[in-house]
XYZ file of C-alpha atoms in Angstrom:
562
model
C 43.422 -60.502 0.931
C 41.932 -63.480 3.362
C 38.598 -64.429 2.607
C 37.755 -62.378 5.840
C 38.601 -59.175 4.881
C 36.609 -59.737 1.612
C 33.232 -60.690 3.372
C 33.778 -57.139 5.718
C 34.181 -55.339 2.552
C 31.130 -56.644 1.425
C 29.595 -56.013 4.021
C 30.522 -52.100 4.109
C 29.376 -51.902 0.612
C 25.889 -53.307 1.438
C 25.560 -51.214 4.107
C 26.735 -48.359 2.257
C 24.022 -48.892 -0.818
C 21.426 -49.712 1.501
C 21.791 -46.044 3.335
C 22.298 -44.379 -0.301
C 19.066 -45.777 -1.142
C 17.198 -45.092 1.891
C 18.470 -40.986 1.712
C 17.552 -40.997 -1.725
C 14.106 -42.214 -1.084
C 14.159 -39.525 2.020
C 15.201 -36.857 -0.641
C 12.589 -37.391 -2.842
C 10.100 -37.897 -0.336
C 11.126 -34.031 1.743
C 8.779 -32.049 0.789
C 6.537 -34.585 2.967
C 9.010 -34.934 5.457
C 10.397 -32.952 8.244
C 13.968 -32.491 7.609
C 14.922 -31.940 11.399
C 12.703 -34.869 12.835
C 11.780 -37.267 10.014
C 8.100 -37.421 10.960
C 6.037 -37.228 8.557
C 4.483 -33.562 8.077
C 0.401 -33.353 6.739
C -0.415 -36.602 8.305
C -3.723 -37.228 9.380
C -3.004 -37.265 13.523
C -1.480 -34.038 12.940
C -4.241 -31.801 11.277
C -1.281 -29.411 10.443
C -1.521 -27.552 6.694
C 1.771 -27.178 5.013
C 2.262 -26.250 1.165
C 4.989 -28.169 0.501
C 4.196 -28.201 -2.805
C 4.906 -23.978 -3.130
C 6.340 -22.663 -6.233
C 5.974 -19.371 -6.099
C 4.096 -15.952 -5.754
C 1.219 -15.425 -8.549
C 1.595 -12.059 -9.780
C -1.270 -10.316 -8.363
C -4.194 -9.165 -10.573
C -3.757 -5.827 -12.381
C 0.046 -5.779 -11.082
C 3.898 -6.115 -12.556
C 6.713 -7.481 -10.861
C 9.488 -5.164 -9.803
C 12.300 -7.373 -8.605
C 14.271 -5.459 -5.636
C 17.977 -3.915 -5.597
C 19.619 -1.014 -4.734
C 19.374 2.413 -5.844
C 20.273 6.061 -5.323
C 17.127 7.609 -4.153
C 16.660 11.598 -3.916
C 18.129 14.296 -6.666
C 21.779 14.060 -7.663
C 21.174 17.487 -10.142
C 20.419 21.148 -9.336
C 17.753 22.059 -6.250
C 16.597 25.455 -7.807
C 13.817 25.405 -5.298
C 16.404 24.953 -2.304
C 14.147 22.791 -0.960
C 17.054 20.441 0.171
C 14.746 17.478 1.052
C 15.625 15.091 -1.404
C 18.855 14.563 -0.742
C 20.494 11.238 -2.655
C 20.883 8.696 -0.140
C 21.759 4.606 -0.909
C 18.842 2.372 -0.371
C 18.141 -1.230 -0.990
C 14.272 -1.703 -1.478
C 12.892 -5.754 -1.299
C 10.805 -7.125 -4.442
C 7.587 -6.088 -4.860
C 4.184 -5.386 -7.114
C 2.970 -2.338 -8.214
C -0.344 -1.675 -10.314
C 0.413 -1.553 -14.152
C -1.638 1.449 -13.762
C -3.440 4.160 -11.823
C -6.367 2.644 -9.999
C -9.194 4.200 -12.618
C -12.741 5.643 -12.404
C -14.010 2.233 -13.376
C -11.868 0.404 -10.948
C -13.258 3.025 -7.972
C -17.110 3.057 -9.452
C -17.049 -0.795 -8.757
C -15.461 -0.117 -4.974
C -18.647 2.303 -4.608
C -21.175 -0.032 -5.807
C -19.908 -3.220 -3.790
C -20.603 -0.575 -0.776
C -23.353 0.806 -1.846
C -25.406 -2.561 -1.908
C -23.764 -4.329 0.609
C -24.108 -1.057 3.099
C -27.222 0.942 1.452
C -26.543 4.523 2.254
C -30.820 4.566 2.909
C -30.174 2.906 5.614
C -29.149 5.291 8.602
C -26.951 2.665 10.501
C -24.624 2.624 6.963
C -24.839 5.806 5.072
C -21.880 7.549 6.328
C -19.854 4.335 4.954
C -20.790 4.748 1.183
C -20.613 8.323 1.494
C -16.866 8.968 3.117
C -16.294 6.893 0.081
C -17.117 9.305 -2.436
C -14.240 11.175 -4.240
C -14.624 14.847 -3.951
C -16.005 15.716 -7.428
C -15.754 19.291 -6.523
C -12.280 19.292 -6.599
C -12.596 20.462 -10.292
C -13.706 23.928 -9.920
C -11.912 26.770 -10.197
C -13.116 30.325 -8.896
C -11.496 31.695 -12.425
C -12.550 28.786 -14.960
C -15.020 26.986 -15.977
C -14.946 23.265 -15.006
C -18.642 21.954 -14.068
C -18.624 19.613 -17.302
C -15.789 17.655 -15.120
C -17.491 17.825 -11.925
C -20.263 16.264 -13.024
C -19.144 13.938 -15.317
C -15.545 12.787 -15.228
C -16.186 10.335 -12.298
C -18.958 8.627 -13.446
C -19.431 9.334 -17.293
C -18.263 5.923 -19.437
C -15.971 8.377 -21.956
C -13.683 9.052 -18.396
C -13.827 5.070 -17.776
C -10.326 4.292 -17.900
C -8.913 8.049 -16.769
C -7.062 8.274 -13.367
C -9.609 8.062 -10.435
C -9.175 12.233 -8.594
C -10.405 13.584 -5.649
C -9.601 10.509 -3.849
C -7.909 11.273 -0.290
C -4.961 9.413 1.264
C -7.142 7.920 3.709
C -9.991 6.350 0.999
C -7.184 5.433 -0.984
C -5.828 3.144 2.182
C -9.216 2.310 2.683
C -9.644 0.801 -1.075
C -6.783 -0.860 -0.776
C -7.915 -2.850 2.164
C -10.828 -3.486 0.500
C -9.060 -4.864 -2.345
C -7.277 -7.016 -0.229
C -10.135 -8.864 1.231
C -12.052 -8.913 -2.880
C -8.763 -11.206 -3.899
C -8.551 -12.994 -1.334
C -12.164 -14.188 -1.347
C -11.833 -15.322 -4.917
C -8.225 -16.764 -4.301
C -10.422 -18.807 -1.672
C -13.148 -19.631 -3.957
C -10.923 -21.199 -6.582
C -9.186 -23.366 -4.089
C -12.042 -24.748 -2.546
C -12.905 -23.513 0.480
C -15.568 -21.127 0.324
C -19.022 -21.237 -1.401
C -18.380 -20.002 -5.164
C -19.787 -16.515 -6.176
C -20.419 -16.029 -2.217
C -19.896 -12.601 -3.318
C -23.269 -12.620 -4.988
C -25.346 -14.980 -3.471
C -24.824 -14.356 0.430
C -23.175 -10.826 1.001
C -24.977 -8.214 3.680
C -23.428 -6.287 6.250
C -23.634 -8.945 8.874
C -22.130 -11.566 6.490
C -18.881 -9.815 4.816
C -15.605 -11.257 3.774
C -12.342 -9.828 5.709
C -9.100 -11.721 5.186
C -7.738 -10.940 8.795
C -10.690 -12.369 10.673
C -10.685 -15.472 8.460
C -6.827 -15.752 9.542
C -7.821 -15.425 13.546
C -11.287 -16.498 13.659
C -12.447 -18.655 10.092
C -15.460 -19.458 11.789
C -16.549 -16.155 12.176
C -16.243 -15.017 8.614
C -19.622 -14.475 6.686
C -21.341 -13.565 10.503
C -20.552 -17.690 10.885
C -22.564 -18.516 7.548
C -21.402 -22.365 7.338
C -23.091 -23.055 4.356
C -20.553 -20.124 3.028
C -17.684 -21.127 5.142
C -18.141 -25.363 4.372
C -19.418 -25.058 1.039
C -16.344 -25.105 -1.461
C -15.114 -28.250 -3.081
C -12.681 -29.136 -0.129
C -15.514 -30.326 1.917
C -16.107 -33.541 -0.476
C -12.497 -33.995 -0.507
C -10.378 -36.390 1.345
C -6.942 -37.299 1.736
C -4.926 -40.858 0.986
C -6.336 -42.096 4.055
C -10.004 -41.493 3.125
C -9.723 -38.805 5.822
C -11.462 -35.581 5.548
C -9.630 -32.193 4.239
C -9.225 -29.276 6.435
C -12.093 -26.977 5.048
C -9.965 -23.840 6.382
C -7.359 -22.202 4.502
C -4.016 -20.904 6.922
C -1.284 -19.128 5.877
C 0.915 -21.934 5.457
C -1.676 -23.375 2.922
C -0.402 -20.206 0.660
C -4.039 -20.181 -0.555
C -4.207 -16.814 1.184
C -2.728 -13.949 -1.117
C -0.679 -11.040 0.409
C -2.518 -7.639 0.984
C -2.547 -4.887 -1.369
C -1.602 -1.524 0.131
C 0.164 1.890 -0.831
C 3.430 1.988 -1.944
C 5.965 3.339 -0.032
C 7.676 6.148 -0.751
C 11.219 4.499 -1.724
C 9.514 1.845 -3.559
C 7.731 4.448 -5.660
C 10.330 6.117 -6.587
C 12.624 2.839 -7.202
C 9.842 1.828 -9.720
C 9.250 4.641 -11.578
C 12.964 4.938 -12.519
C 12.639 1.867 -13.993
C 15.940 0.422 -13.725
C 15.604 -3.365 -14.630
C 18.621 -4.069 -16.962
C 21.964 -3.577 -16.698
C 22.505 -0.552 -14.896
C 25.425 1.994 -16.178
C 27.270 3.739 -13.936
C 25.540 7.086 -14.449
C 22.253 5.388 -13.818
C 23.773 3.308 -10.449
C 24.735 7.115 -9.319
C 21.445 8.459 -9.611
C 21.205 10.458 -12.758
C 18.392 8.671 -14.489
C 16.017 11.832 -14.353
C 12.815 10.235 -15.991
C 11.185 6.658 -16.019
C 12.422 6.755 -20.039
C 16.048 6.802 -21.133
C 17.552 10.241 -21.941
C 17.490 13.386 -20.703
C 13.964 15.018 -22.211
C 10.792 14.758 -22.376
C 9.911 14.100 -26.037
C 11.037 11.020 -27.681
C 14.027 10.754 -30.134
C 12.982 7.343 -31.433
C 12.607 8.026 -35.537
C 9.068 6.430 -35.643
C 7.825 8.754 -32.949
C 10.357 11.482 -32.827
C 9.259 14.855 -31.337
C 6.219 13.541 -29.656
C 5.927 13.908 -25.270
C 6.984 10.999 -23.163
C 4.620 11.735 -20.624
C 1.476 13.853 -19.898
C 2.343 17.271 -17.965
C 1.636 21.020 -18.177
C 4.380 22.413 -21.045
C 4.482 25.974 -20.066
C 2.000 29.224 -18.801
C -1.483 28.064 -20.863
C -0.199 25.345 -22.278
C -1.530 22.182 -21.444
C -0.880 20.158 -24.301
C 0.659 21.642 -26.974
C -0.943 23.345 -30.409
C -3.746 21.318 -31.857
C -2.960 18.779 -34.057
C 0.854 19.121 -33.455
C 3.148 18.226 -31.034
C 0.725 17.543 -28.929
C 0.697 15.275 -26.196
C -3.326 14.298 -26.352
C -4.363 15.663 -23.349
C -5.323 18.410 -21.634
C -6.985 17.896 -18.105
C -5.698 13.876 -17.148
C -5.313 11.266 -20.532
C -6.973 7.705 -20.524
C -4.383 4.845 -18.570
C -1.817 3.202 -20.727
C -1.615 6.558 -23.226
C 1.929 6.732 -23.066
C 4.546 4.257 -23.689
C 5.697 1.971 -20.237
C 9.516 2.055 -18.709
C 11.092 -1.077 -18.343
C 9.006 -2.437 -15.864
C 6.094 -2.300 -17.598
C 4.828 0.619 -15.467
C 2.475 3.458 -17.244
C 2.260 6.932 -16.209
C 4.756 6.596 -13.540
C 5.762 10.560 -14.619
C 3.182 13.015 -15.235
C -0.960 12.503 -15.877
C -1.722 12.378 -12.012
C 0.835 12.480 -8.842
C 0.422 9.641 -6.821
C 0.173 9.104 -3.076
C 2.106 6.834 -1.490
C 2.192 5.601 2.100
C 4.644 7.560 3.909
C 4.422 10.261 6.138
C 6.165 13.721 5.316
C 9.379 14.513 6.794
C 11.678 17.167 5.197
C 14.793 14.517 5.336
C 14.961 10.617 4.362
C 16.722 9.195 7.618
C 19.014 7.148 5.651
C 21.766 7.435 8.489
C 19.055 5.107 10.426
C 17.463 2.363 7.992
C 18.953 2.170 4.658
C 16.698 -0.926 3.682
C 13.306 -0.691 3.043
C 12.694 2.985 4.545
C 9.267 3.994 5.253
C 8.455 6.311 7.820
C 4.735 5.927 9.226
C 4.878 2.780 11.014
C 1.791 2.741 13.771
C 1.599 -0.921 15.424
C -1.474 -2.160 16.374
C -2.543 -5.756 17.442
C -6.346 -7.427 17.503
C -8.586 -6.450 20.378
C -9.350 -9.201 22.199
C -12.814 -10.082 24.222
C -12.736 -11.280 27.808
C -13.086 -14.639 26.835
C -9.631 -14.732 25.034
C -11.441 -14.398 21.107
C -10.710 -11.578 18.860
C -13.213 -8.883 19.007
C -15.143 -8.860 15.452
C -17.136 -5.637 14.646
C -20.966 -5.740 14.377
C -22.967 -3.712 12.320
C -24.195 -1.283 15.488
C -20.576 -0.944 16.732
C -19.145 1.288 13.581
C -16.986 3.776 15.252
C -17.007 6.861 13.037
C -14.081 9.288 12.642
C -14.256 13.103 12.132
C -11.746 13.907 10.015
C -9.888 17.856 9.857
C -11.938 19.071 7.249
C -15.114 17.925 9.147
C -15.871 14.579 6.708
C -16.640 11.533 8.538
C -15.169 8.230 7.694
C -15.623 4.592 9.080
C -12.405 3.602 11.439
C -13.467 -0.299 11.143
C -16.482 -2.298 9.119
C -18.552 -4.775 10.254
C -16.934 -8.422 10.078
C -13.488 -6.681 10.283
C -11.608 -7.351 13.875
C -10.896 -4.563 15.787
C -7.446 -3.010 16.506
C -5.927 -1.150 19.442
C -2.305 0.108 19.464
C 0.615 -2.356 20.718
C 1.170 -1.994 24.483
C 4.072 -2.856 27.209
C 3.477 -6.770 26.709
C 4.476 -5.887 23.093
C 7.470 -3.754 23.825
C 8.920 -4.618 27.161
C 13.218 -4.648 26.886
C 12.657 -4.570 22.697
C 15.300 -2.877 21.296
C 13.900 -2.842 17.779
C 10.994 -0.658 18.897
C 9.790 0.502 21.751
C 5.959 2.237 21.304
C 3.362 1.675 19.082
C 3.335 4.929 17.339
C 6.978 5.518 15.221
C 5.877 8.270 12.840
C 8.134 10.937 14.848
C 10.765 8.584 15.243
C 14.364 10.798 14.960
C 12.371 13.421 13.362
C 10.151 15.456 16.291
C 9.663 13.267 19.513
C 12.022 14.428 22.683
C 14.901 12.701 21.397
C 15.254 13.662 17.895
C 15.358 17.517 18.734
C 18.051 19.324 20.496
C 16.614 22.064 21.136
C 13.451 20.514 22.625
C 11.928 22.061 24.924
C 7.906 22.399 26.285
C 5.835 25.198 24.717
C 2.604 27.005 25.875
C 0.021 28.151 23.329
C -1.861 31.127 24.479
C -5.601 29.712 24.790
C -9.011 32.003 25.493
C -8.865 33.963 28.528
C -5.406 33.895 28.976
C -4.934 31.164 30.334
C -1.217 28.949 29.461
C -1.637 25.249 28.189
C 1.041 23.113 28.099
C 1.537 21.800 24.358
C 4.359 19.307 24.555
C 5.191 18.679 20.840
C 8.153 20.023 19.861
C 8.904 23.189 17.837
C 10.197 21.707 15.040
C 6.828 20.723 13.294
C 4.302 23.410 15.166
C 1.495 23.156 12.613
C -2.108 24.870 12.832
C -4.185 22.748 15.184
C -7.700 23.123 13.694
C -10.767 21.373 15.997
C -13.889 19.462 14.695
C -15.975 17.938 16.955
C -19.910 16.951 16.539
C -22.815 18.561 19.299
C -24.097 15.152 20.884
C -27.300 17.505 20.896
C -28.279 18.598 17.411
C -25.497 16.307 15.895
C -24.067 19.181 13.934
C -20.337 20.169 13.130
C -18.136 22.608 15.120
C -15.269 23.758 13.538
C -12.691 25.956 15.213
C -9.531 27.384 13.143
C -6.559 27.705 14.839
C -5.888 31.467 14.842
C -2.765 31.187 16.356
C 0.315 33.257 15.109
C 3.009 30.963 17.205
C 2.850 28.562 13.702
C 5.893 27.664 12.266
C 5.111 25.039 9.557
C 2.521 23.034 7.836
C 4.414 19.543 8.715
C 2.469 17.701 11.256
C 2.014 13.587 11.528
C -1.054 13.991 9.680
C 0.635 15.135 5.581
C 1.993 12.971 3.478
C 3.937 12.374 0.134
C 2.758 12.307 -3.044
C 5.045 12.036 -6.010
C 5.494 11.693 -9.711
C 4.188 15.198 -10.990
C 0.933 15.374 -12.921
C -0.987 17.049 -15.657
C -0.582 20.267 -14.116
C 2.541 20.443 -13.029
C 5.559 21.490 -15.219
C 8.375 18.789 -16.491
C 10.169 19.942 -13.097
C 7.742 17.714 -10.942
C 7.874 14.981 -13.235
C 11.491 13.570 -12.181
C 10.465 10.418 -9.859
C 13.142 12.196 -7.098
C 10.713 15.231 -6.596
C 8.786 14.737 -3.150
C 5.783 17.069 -1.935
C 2.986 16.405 1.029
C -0.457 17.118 1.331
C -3.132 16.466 4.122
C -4.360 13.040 4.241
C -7.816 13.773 4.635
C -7.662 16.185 1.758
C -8.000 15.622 -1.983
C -7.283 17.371 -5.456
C -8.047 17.249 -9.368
C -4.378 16.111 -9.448
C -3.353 13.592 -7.259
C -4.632 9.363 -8.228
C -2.923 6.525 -6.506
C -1.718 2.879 -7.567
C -1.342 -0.091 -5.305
C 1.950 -2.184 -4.558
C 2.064 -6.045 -2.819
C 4.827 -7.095 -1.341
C 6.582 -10.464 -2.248
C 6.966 -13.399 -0.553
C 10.073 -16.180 -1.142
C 12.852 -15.166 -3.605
C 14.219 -11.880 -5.207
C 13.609 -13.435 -8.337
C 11.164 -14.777 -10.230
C 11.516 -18.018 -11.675
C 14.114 -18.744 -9.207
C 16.043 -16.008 -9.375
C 19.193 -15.614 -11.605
C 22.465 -17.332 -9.495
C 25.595 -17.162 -10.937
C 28.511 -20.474 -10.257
């Protein structure tokens, strides 16, 4: 080889460990860099906020994970009740969290008491917000039994702490939810440094609240624009390399910002309570796992507890809990959280003590035929109101809109220092083929196209006179009115006398699952499915709260195999 060819080889070599070492320096630099332009990304002429430094999703206070997977969902066994609508269908459900527990009395008392001083019910602007709040203690009585030592005390007495929160409606469970939501969030906040600590404390009113979507949209607005609130965390000393100051406002892609609590869905419920997390046998793929234990009863066979109930439920005709003193299963009416042993999740009570709503709306059938992945049925799309001069509309204090609910209780549609939502219009849905309205609950299942026989009906109104009703006939439920007098302010309630009814089922019921101290072992398999107004409560229905997650299946991760 001439002395020519050596010096290009050289050459090539040079080059070639000169552009190793610049892409390795790249590589280990990416998380600051933009992998599709090379500019730099948080630099200080950009202002941008990316968390390139993102590990993963906390696990949410009071919550477990339940990492996602497919499942049979429905009843593979017998339907003695011929109710036929839990039919097994194949779903795939996403990861998620779920509360541990039931949301308790405790956990509810301190809901009322944040709205109690932050809205005083004294005040006449506020006092319908604390009091559509209230669980319906009188859910307890009985015209046949005597129950007035748990309407007055099993809310609020210290020796029902840490029992199941009753009485609770669909819609104030939604509603505590959201209010969780925007509790975490502020602390999340807090601890990172950009917001005033114990804000909570020091600066709260109802013009100066914390809501997690208006600090999204409008930051500045949070706390009624309190900048000593809003500027006073830790991040306002701080700078970057440069000496350069640190945005003071959290975005989403700071992931300072935690994702919203909210009711489970119906699917995820039921994929949780089986508690399926290790390796699945075939009999357990198929859908035969009947309880959130192993096995096939209800009392355990282990030897150190052998005999004793899995689960707190109603064991026959006047029995409640068994003979005193044996094989009992330590409660009668609901039993304190964490009584009974978990299922593999680390889930308690997921069968028996109190059914639990969850967020979808009732429909006899699961439309697995349609969405096989992630079904939920109850999807309303909304987007923020905005004012004339392009900002989102935030609600004041004297612009509470008030809703009168079926059973003629009132309830607060938004808060003050919440932004205000209308439903999704044409701009929104214009040649979509993913969704074309903003309401979807009778999507399949009741609107025009979903019935083949539809066709309009006339209910018979006072005086004779025909009105055109154009829902179809499939889910013709009583149509009770409510309305206030604008003069004396009072309530008028009309029933619906009609005899053209043919069902209960209307857009306004929904699920609740997971059986309860009342109910027999029947209503304890995690497939069972009933519905119930949403504006109504019971001595038997509680809820828990799920959070969906963000990033990878797994923790840690997740679990790959070569």
């Amino acid at each position: 080889m001439d002395m020519k060819h050596v010096s290009n080889l050289k050459f090539l070599i040079a080059v070639t460990l000169c552009a190793s070492i610049v892409s390795c320096n790249r590589s280990s630099n990416s998380g600051n860099v933009d992998t599709a332009t090379g500019w730099k990304i948080n630099d200080k002429q950009g202002g941008f906020q990316y968390n390139t430094q993102f590990k993963e999703q906390e696990t949410p206070p009071g919550t477990a994970f339940i990492e996602g997977g497919t499942f049979t969902m429905g009843k593979v066994g017998d339907d003695p009740m011929h109710d036929w609508n839990n039919t097994p269908n194949q779903q795939h459900i996403q990861s998620f969290y779920m509360d541990e527990t039931e949301i308790t009395n405790l956990n509810y008392l301190y809901y009322l008491d944040y709205l109690k001083s932050v809205y005083p019910p004294d005040n006449p602007d506020f006092a319908l917000i604390y009091k559509g709040a209230l669980p319906d203690t009188l859910v307890w009585r009985n015209r046949l039994g005597y129950n007035e030592m748990m309407t007055e005390n099993y809310l609020r007495h210290p020796g029902y702490a840490n029992y199941p929160v009753v009485g609770v409606s669909w819609i104030q469970a939604v509603e505590y939810a959201n209010w969780r939501s925007n509790r975490v969030a502020e602390l999340s906040l807090q601890e990172a440094g950009y917001i005033k600590r114990d804000a909570q404390y020091t600066d709260l009113n109802a013009e100066s609240t914390f809501d997690v979507d208006t600090y999204i949209n409008a930051p500045t607005e949070t706390y009624g624009g309190n900048s000593e609130v809003l500027e006073g965390g830790k991040r306002r000393q701080q700078t970057d390399a440069d000496g350069n100051p640190v945005n003071i406002y959290a975005n989403r892609e700071s992931g300072a910002i935690p994702v919203k609590y909210r009711l489970p869905t119906e699917a995820e419920w039921e994929y949780a309570a089986l508690g399926m997390s290790e390796l699945r046998s075939f009999n357990v793929y198929r859908g035969r796992k009947k309880y959130p234990w192993d096995g096939q009863y209800t009392r355990s066979g282990k030897r150190v507890n052998r005999g004793d109930q899995m689960a707190n439920f109603k064991q026959g005709k006047g029995d409640y809990g068994g003979i005193a003193g044996w094989s009992d299963d330590g409660a009668d009416i609901t039993a304190e959280v964490k009584t009974y042993s978990p299922n593999d999740y680390g889930l308690y009570d997921m069968a028996g003590n109190v059914a639990e709503w969850v967020a979808d709306v009732y429909r006899p059938i699961v439309d697995d035929e349609f969405n096989d992945f992630n079904y939920y049925r109850g999807n309303v799309y909304t987007k923020n109101a905005i004012n004339e001069d392009g900002t989102v509309k935030i609600v004041t204090a004297d612009e509470i809109v008030y809703d009168t609910l079926s059973n003629g209780k009132i309830v607060a549609r938004d808060l003050p220092g919440e932004i205000a939502r209308v439903p999704v219009d044409e701009e929104e849905t214009y040649l979509r083929t993913n969704f074309s309205k903003s309401d979807n609950i009778n999507f399949r299942d009741g609107d025009k196209r979903s019935s083949r026989y539809y066709r309009e009906n006339f209910d018979e109104t006072e005086g004779g006179a025909a009105k055109k009703n154009t829902t179809s006939k499939m889910y013709n439920s009583p149509k009770h009115r409510v309305e206030t007098d604008s003069a004396e302010g009072k309530l008028i309630r009309e029933y619906d006398k009609s005899n053209s009814r043919t069902s209960l089922i209307n857009d306004e019921v929904r699920v609740y699952k997971g059986g309860s101290w009342r109910d027999r072992a029947y209503w304890i398999d995690p497939a069972q499915r009933r519905y119930f107004p949403q504006d109504m409560a019971t001595d038997y229905i509680g809820f828990r709260c799920a959070v969906s997650r963000v990033g990878s299946k797994s923790q840690k991760g997740g679990k790959r195999r070569n």
